[in-house]
Coordinates of C-alpha atoms and ligand atoms in Angstrom, one line a residue:
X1 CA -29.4 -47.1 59.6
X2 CA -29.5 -43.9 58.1
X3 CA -33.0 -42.8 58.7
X4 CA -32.4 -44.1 62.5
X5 CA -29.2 -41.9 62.1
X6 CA -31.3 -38.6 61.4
X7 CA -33.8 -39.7 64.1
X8 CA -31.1 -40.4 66.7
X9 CA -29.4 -36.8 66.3
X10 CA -32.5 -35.0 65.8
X11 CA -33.2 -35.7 69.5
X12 CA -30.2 -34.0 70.4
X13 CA -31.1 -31.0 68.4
X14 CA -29.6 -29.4 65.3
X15 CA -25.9 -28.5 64.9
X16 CA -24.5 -25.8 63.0
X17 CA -21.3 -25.9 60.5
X18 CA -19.4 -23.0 59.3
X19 CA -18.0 -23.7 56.0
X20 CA -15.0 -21.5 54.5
X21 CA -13.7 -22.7 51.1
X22 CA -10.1 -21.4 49.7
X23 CA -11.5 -18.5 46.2
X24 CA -10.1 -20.5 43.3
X25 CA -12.7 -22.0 41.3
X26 CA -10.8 -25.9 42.4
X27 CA -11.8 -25.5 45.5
X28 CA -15.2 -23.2 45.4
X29 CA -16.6 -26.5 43.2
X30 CA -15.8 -29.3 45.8
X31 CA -16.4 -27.4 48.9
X32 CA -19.8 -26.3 48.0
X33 CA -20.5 -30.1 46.4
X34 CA -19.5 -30.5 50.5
X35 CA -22.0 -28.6 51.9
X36 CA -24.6 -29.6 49.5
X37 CA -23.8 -32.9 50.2
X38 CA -24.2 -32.8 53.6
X39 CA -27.6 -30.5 53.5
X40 CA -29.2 -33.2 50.8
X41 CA -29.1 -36.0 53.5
X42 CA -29.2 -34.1 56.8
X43 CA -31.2 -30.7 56.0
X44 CA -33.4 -31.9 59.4
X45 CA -30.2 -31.7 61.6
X46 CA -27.5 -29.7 60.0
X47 CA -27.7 -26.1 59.0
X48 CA -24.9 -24.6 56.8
X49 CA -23.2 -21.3 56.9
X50 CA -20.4 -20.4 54.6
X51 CA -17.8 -17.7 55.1
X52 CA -16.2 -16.4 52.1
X53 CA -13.7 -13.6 51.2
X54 CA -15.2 -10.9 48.5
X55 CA -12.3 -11.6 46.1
X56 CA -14.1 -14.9 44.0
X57 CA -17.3 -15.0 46.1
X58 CA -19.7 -17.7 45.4
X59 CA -23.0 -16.9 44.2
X60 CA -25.2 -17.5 47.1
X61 CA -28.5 -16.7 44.7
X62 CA -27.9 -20.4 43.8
X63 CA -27.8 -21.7 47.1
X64 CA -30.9 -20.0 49.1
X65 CA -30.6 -22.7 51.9
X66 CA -27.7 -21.9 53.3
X67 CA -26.1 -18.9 55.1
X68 CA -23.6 -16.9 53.2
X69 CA -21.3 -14.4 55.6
X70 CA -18.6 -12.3 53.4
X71 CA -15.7 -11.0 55.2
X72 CA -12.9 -8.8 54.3
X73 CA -9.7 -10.1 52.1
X74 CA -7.5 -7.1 51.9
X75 CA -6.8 -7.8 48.9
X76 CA -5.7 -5.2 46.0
X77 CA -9.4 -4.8 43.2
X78 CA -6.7 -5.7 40.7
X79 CA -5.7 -9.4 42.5
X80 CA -5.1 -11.6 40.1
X81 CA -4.6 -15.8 40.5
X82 CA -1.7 -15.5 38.8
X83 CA 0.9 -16.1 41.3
X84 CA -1.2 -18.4 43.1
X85 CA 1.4 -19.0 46.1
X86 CA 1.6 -15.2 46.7
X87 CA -2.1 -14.7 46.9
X88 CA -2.5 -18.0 49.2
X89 CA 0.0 -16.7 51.8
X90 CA -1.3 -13.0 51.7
X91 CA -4.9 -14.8 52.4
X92 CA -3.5 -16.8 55.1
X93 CA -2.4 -13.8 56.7
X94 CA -5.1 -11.1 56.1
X95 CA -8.3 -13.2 56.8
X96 CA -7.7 -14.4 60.3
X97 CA -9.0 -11.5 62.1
X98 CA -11.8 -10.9 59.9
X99 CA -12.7 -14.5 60.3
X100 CA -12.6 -14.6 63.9
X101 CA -14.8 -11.5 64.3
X102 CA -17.1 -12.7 61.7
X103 CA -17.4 -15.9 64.5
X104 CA -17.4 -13.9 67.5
X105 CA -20.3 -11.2 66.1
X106 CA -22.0 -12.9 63.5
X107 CA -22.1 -16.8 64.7
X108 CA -21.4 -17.5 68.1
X109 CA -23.7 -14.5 69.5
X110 CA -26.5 -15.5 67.7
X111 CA -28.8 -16.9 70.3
X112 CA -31.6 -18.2 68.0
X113 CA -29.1 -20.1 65.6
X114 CA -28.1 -23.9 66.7
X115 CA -24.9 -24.1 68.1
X116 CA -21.7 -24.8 66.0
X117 CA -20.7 -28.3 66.0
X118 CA -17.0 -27.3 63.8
X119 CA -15.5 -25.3 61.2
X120 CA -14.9 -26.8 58.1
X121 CA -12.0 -25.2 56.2
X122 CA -9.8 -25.7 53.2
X123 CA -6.9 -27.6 54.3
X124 CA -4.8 -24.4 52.5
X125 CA -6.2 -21.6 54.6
X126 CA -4.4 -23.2 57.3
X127 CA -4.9 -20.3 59.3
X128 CA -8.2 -21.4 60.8
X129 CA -6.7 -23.9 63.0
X130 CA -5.4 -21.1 65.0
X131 CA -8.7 -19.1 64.9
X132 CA -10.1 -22.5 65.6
X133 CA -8.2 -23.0 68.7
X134 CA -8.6 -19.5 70.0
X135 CA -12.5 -19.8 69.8
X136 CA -12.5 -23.6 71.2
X137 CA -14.1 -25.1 68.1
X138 CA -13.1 -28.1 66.7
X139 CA -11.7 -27.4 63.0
X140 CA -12.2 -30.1 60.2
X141 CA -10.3 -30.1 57.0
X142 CA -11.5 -30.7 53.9
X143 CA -9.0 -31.2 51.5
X144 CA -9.7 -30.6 47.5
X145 CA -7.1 -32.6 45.8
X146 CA -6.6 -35.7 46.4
X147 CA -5.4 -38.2 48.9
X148 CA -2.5 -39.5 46.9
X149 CA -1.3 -35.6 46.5
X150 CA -1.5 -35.3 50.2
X151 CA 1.0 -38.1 51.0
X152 CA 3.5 -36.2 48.9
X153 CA 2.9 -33.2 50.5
X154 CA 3.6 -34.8 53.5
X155 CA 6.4 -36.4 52.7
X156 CA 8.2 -33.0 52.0
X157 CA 10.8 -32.8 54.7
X158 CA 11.8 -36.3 53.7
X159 CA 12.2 -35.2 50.3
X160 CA 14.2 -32.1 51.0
X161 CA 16.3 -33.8 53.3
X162 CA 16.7 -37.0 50.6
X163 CA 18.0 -33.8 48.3
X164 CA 14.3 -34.5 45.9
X165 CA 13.8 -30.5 46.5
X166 CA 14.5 -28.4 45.0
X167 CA 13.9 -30.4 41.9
X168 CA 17.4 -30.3 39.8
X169 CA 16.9 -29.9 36.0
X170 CA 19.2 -33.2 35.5
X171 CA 17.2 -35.1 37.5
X172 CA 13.6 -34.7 36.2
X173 CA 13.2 -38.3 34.5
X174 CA 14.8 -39.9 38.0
X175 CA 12.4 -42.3 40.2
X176 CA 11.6 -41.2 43.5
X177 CA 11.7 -44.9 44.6
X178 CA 10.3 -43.6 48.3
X179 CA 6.4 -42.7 46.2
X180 CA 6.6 -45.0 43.4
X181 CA 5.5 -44.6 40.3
X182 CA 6.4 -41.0 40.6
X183 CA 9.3 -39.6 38.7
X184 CA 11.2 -36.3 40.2
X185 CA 9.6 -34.1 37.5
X186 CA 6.2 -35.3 39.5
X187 CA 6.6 -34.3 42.4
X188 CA 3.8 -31.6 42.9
X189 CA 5.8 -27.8 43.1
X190 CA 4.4 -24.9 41.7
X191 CA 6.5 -22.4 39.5
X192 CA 7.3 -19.4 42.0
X193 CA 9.4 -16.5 42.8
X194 CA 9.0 -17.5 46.5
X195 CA 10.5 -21.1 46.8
X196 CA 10.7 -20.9 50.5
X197 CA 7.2 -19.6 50.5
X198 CA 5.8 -22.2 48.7
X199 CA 7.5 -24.7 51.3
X200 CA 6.5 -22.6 54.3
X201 CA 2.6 -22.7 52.9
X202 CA 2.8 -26.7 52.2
X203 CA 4.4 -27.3 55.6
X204 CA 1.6 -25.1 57.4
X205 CA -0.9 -26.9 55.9
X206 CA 0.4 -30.4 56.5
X207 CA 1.0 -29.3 60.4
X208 CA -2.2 -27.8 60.7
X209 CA -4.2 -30.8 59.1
X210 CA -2.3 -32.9 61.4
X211 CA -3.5 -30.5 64.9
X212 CA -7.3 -30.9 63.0
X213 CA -10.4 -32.4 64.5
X214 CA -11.2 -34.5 61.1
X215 CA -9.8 -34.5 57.2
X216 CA -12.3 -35.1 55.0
X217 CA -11.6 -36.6 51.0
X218 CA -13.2 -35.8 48.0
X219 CA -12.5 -39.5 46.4
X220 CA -13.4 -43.1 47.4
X221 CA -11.7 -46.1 48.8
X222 CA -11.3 -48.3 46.0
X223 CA -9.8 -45.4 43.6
X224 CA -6.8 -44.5 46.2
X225 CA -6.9 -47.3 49.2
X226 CA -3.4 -47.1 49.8
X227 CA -3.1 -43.3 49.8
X228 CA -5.9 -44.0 52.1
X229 CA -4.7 -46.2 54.5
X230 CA -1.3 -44.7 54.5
X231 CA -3.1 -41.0 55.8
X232 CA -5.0 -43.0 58.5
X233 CA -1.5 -43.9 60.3
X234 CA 0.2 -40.7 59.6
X235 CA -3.1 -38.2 60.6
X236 CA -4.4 -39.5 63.8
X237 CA -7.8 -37.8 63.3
X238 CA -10.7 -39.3 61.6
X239 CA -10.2 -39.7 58.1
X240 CA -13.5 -39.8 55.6
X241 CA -13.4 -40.2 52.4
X242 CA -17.3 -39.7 50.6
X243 CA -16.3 -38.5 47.1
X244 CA -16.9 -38.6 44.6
X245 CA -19.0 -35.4 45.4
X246 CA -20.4 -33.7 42.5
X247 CA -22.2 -37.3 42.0
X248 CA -23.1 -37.4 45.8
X249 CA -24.9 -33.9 45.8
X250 CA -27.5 -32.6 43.6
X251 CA -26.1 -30.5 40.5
X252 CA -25.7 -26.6 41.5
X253 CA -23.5 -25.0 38.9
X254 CA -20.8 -23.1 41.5
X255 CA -19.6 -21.6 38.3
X256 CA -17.3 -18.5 38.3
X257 CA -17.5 -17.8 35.1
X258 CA -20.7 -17.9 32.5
X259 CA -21.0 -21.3 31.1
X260 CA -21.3 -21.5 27.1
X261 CA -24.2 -23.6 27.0
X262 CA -24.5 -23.6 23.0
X263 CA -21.7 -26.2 22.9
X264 CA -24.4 -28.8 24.1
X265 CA -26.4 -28.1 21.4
X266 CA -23.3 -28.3 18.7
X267 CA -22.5 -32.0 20.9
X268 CA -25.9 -32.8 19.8
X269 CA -25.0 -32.6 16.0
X270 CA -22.2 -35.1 16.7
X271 CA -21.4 -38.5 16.2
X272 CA -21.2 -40.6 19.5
X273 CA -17.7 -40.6 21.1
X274 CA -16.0 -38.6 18.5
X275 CA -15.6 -35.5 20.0
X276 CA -12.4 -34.5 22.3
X277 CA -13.1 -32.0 25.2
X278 CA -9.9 -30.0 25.8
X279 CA -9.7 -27.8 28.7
X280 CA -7.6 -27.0 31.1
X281 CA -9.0 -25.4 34.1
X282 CA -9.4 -22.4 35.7
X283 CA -5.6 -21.6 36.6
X284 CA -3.3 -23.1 34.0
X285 CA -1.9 -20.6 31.7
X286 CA 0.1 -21.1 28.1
X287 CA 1.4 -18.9 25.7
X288 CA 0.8 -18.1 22.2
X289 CA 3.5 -20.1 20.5
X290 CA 1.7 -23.5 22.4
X291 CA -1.7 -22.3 22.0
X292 CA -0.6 -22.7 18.1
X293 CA 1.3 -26.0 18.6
X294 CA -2.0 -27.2 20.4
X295 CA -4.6 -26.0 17.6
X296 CA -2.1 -27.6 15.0
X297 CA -2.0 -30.8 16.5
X298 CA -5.9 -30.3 17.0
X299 CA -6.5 -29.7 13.2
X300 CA -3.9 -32.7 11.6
X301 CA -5.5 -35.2 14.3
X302 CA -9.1 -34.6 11.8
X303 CA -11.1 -35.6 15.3
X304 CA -14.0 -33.1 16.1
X305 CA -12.9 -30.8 19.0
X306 CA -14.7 -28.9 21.9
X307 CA -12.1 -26.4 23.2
X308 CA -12.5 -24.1 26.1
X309 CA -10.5 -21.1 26.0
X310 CA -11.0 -19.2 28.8
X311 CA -9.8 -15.3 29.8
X312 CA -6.3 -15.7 31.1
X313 CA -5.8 -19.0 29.6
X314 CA -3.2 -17.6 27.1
X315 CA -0.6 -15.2 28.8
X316 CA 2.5 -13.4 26.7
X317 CA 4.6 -11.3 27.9
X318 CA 5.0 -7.1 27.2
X319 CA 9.2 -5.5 26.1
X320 CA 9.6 -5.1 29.9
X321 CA 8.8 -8.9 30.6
X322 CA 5.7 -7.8 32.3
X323 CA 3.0 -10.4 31.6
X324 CA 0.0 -9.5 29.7
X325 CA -3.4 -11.5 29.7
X326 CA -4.0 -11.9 26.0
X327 CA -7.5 -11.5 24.9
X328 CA -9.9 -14.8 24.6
X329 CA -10.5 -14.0 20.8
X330 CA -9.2 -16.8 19.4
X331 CA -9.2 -15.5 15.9
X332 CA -6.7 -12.5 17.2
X333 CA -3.7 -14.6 17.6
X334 CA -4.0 -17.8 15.5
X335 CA -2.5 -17.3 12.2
X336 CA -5.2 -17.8 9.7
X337 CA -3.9 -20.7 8.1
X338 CA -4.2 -22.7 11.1
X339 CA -7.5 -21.4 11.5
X340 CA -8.8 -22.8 8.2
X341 CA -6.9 -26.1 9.0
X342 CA -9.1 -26.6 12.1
X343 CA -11.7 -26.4 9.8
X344 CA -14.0 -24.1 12.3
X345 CA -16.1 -23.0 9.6
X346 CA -17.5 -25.9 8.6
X347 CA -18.8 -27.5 12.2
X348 CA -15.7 -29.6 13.0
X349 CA -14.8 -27.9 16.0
X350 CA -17.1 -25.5 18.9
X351 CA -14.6 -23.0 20.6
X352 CA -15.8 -21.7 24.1
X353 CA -14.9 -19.4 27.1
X354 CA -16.2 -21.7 29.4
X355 CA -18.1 -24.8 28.9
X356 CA -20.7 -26.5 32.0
X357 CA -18.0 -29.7 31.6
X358 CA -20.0 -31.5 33.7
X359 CA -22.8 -31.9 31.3
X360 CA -20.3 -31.8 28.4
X361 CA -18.3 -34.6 30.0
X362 CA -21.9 -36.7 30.2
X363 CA -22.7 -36.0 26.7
X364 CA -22.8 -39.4 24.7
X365 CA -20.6 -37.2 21.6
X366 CA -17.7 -36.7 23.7
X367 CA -14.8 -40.0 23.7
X368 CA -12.1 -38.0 25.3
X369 CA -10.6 -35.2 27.7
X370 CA -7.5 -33.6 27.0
X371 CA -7.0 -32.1 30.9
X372 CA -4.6 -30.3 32.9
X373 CA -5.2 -32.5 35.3
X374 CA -7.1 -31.0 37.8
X375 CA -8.3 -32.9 40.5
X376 CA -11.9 -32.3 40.1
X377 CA -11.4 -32.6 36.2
X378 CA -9.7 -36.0 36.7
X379 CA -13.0 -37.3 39.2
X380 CA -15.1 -35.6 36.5
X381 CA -13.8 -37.5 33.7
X382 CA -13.8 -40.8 36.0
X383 CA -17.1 -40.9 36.9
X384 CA -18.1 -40.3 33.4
X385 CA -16.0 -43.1 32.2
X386 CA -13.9 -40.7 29.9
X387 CA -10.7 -41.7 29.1
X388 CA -8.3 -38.6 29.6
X389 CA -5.3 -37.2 27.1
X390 CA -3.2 -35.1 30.4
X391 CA -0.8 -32.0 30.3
X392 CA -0.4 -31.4 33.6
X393 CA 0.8 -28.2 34.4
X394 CA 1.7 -27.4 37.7
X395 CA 1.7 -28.8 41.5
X396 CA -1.1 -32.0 42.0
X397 CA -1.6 -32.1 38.3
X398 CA 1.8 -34.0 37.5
X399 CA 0.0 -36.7 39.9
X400 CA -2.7 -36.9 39.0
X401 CA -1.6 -37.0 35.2
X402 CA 1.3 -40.3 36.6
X403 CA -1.7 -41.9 38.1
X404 CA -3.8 -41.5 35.4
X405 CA -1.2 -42.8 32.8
X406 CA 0.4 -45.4 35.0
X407 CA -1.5 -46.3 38.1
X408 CA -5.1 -46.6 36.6
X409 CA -4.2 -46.7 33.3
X410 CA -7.1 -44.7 31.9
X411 CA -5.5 -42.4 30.0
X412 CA -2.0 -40.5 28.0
X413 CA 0.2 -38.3 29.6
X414 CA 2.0 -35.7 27.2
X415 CA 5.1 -35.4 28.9
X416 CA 7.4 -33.2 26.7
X417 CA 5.9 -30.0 26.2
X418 CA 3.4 -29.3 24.1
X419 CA 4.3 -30.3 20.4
X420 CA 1.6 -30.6 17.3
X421 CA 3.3 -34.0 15.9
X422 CA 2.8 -35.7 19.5
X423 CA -0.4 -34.0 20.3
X424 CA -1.5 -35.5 16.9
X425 CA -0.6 -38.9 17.9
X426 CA -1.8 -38.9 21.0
X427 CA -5.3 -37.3 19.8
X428 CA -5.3 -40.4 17.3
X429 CA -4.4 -42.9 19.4
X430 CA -7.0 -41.5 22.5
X431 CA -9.9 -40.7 19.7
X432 CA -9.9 -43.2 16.5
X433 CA -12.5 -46.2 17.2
X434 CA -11.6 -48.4 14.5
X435 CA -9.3 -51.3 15.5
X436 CA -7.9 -49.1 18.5
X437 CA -7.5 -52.1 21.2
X438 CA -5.5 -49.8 23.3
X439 CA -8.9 -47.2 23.2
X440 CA -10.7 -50.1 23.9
X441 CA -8.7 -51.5 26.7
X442 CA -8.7 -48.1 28.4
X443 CA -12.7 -48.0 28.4
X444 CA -12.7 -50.8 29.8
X445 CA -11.1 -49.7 32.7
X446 CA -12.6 -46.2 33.1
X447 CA -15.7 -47.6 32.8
X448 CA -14.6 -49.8 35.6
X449 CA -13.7 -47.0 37.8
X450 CA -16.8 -45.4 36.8
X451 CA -18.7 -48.5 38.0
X452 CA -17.0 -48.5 41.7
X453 CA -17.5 -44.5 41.7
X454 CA -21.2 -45.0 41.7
X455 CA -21.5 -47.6 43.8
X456 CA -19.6 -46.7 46.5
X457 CA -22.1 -43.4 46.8
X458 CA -25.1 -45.7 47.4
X459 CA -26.2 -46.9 50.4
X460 CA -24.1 -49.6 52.2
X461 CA -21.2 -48.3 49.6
X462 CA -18.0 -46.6 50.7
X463 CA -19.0 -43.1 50.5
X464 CA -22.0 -43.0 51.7
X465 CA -21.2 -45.0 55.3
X466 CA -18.2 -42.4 55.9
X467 CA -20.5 -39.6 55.0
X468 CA -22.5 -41.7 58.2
X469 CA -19.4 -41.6 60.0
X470 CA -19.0 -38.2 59.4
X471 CA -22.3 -37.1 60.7
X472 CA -22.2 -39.6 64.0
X473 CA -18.6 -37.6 64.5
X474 CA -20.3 -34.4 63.7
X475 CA -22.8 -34.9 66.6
X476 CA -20.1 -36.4 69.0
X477 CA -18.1 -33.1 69.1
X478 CA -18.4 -31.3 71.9
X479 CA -20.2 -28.5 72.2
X480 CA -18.4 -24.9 73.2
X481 CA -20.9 -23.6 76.1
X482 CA -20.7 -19.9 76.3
X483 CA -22.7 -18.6 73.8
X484 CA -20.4 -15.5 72.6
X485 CA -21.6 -11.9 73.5
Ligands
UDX501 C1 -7.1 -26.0 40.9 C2 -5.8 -26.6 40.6 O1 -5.2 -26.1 39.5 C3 -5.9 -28.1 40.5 O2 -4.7 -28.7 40.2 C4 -6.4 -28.6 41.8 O3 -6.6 -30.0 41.8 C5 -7.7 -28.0 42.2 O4 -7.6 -26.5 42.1 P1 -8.3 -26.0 38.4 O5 -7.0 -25.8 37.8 O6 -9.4 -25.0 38.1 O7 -8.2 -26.2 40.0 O8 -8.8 -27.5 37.9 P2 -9.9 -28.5 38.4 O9 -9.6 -29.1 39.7 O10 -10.0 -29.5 37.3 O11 -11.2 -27.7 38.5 C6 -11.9 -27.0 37.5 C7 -13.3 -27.0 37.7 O12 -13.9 -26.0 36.8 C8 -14.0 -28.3 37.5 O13 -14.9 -28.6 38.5 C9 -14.7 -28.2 36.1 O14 -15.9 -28.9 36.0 C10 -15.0 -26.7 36.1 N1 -14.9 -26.2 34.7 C11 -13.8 -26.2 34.0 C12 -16.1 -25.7 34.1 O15 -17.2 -25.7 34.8 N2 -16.1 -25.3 32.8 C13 -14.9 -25.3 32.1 O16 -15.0 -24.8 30.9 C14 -13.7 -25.7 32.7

């Protein structure tokens, strides 16, 4: 089928997409696994061009196949991702023009390119539905997170109007019987100033995946079916799901940072499945006081440790309240004591600023994540059939981390802060391999999920006949004439 698929649409000439990912590195990752993806098993029908903002660009060196367009952000030099929701919305309103010129002048008038089957965007820059509309392209969404997250977002206006939002300190540990298992304190918001921003940027995005030619998932079927289903009645478009990606597409590093590779070689010196790999992202940020409780619960736990602690990870704030980006020196702001407790010194634990998780994640030494929760970190971890330790921090993280702990039942969820005596225990009872049924029980089912992640990116499987679907739906769109002067 999918050789005759390539011969069938070949015939009918080569079609052109125009990618344009959201600049945090959550979204960079998946939507350049996308267009690898799709440029792995279609190169001979599908050319790729990405449009990208200056602020976070992707490194195009790595990707000398496709066709990188940069366009202005209007951003500040000193933009930061700290307030993520303020940066969002400024994006949202700054790139449109740019974007559409970029299509008018550098795309549609090229006369020697193949025509432009669709846009592909980040569901979050909603904005290109309307650039979408103006240039009579069809727009598909790829969202980053996942499907389950999505649901919730949708279910928003029911929430506000069911009195869910704004979440009420009382009523964190409440059910929210309507999305079950989740508890109110899981309901994905993101600490803001800008309450009624954040609600205006999760409702534009909801409306303007529901006016989109496609939505496209980076998960499969048999991890979130009902999540699944439950999109395909609300969001009339064509749904495909062909995660997990990074397993899909050939390894390209989309990196934004450098990757530490020397903590391979220290995984090397270690026994197999002993070592916990803690990290949490590219976003999350903690401050000094839990970066201590953390490495105390690290160092009485006496399990080997890989830790990334990357710039911005721990913030503090300045007399005036301002916050201040602490340095990544971990020695500057650990009290010594601790340090010798961790036991750095003598090989027990590798420290990093960035690791290539991926690789460290495959590595037969490591027998546990301790995550944020991060979408891609969570499908990571999956598909390497790692059992997870979460802390989720903000927005889809608390879902992940409830589906994790209570839906798939492949890992802990830390759910009251971050506090050395419970990080010890849950370190021990994540990490220890002698008579640990509960360790064992949750191997067992990560290694399950592991199982139906690779299979269902294989041919026949899942994935791999929606990513079919997807090209057949590529090819059916219809073609904008005019050729753009
Ligand atoms: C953000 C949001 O915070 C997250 O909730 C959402 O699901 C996606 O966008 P982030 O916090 O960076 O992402 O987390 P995650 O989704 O886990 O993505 C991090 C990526 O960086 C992963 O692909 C991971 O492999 C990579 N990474 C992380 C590294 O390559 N090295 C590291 O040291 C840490």
């Amino acid at each position: 089928m999918y050789e005759q698929q390539q011969e069938w649409h070949q015939r009918r000439g080569r079609r052109r997409l125009v990618l344009f990912p959201c600049p945090l590195q959550g979204h960079i990752n998946p939507m350049l696994q996308l267009a690898t993806l799709l440029h792995s098993h279609y190169q001979r029908i599908l050319s790729i061009t990405i449009v990208h903002i200056h602020f976070n660009s992707p490194n195009s060196s790595k990707y000398p196949d496709f066709t990188f367009l940069p366009i202005s952000d209007g951003l500040s030099p000193s933009q930061s991702t700290k307030d993520v929701i303020a940066l969002l919305s400024l994006l949202n309103h700054n790139c449109a023009n740019p974007f559409r010129e970029c299509l008018i002048n550098e795309i549609l008038s090229q006369q020697n390119e193949p025509p432009v089957a669709c846009i592909i965007s980040d569901a979050i820059m909603h904005f290109t539905q309307s650039v979408a509309d103006s240039l009579q392209l069809p727009r598909i969404v790829l969202r980053t997170s996942s499907p389950t997250n999505f649901v919730i977002f949708a279910a928003f206006p029911l929430l506000r109007q069911r009195g869910y939002l704004p979440i009420k300190e009382s009523e964190l540990e409440a059910p929210v019987p309507e999305l079950p298992p989740l508890k109110v304190k899981d309901i994905p918001m993101i600490k803001t100033g800008n309450l009624e921003g954040l609600f205006t940027l999760i409702s534009e995005m909801v409306n303007q995946t529901k006016a989109s030619a496609g939505l496209i998932w980076n998960s499969f079927e048999s991890l979130e079916q009902t999540s699944l289903e439950s999109l395909r009645h609300e969001f009339p478009a064509p749904n495909f799901a062909i995660g997990p990606f990074h397993k899909f597409a050939p390894a390209i590093s989309s990196s934004l940072l450098t990757q530490d590779r020397s903590c391979l070689s220290w995984l090397n010196t270690q026994a197999p499945s002993s070592v916990i790999y803690i990290s949490f992202g590219s976003i999350a940020a903690i401050d000094e006081a839990q970066l201590v409780e953390m490495a105390l619960g690290i160092a009485h736990s006496g399990q080997p440790f890989l830790w990334v602690i990357r710039p911005g990870l721990v913030v503090d704030h300045d007399k005036s309240g301002q916050e201040i980006n602490k340095d990544v020196d971990l020695t500057k702001f650990l009290p010594q004591k601790v340090k010798e407790m961790m036991k750095l010194h003598s090989g027990r634990g590798c420290i990093v600023k960035w690791a290539p998780q991926l690789e460290v994640l495959a590595h037969p030494a490591v027998g546990g994540f301790w995550t944020h929760s991060g979408w891609n970190s969570t499908l990571e971890s999956i598909c390497e059939g790692v059992p997870m330790l979460c802390w989720a921090c903000f927005g889809d993280q608390m879902v992940s981390a409830r589906y994790v702990s209570e839906v798939w039942r492949v890992g802990f969820q830390l759910e009251n802060g971050l506090q050395h005596g419970e990080i010890e225990t849950y370190i021990k009872r994540l990490m220890v391999q002698e008579n640990n049924r509960e360790r064992e029980e949750m191997i067992e089912r990560v290694k399950d999920l592991q199982e139906r992640a690779e299979l269902c990116i294989k041919k026949g499987g899942s994935s791999f006949k929606s990513l079919e679907n997807l090209t057949d739906y590529i090819f059916s769109l219809k073609i904008r004439k005019a050729r753009l002067a």
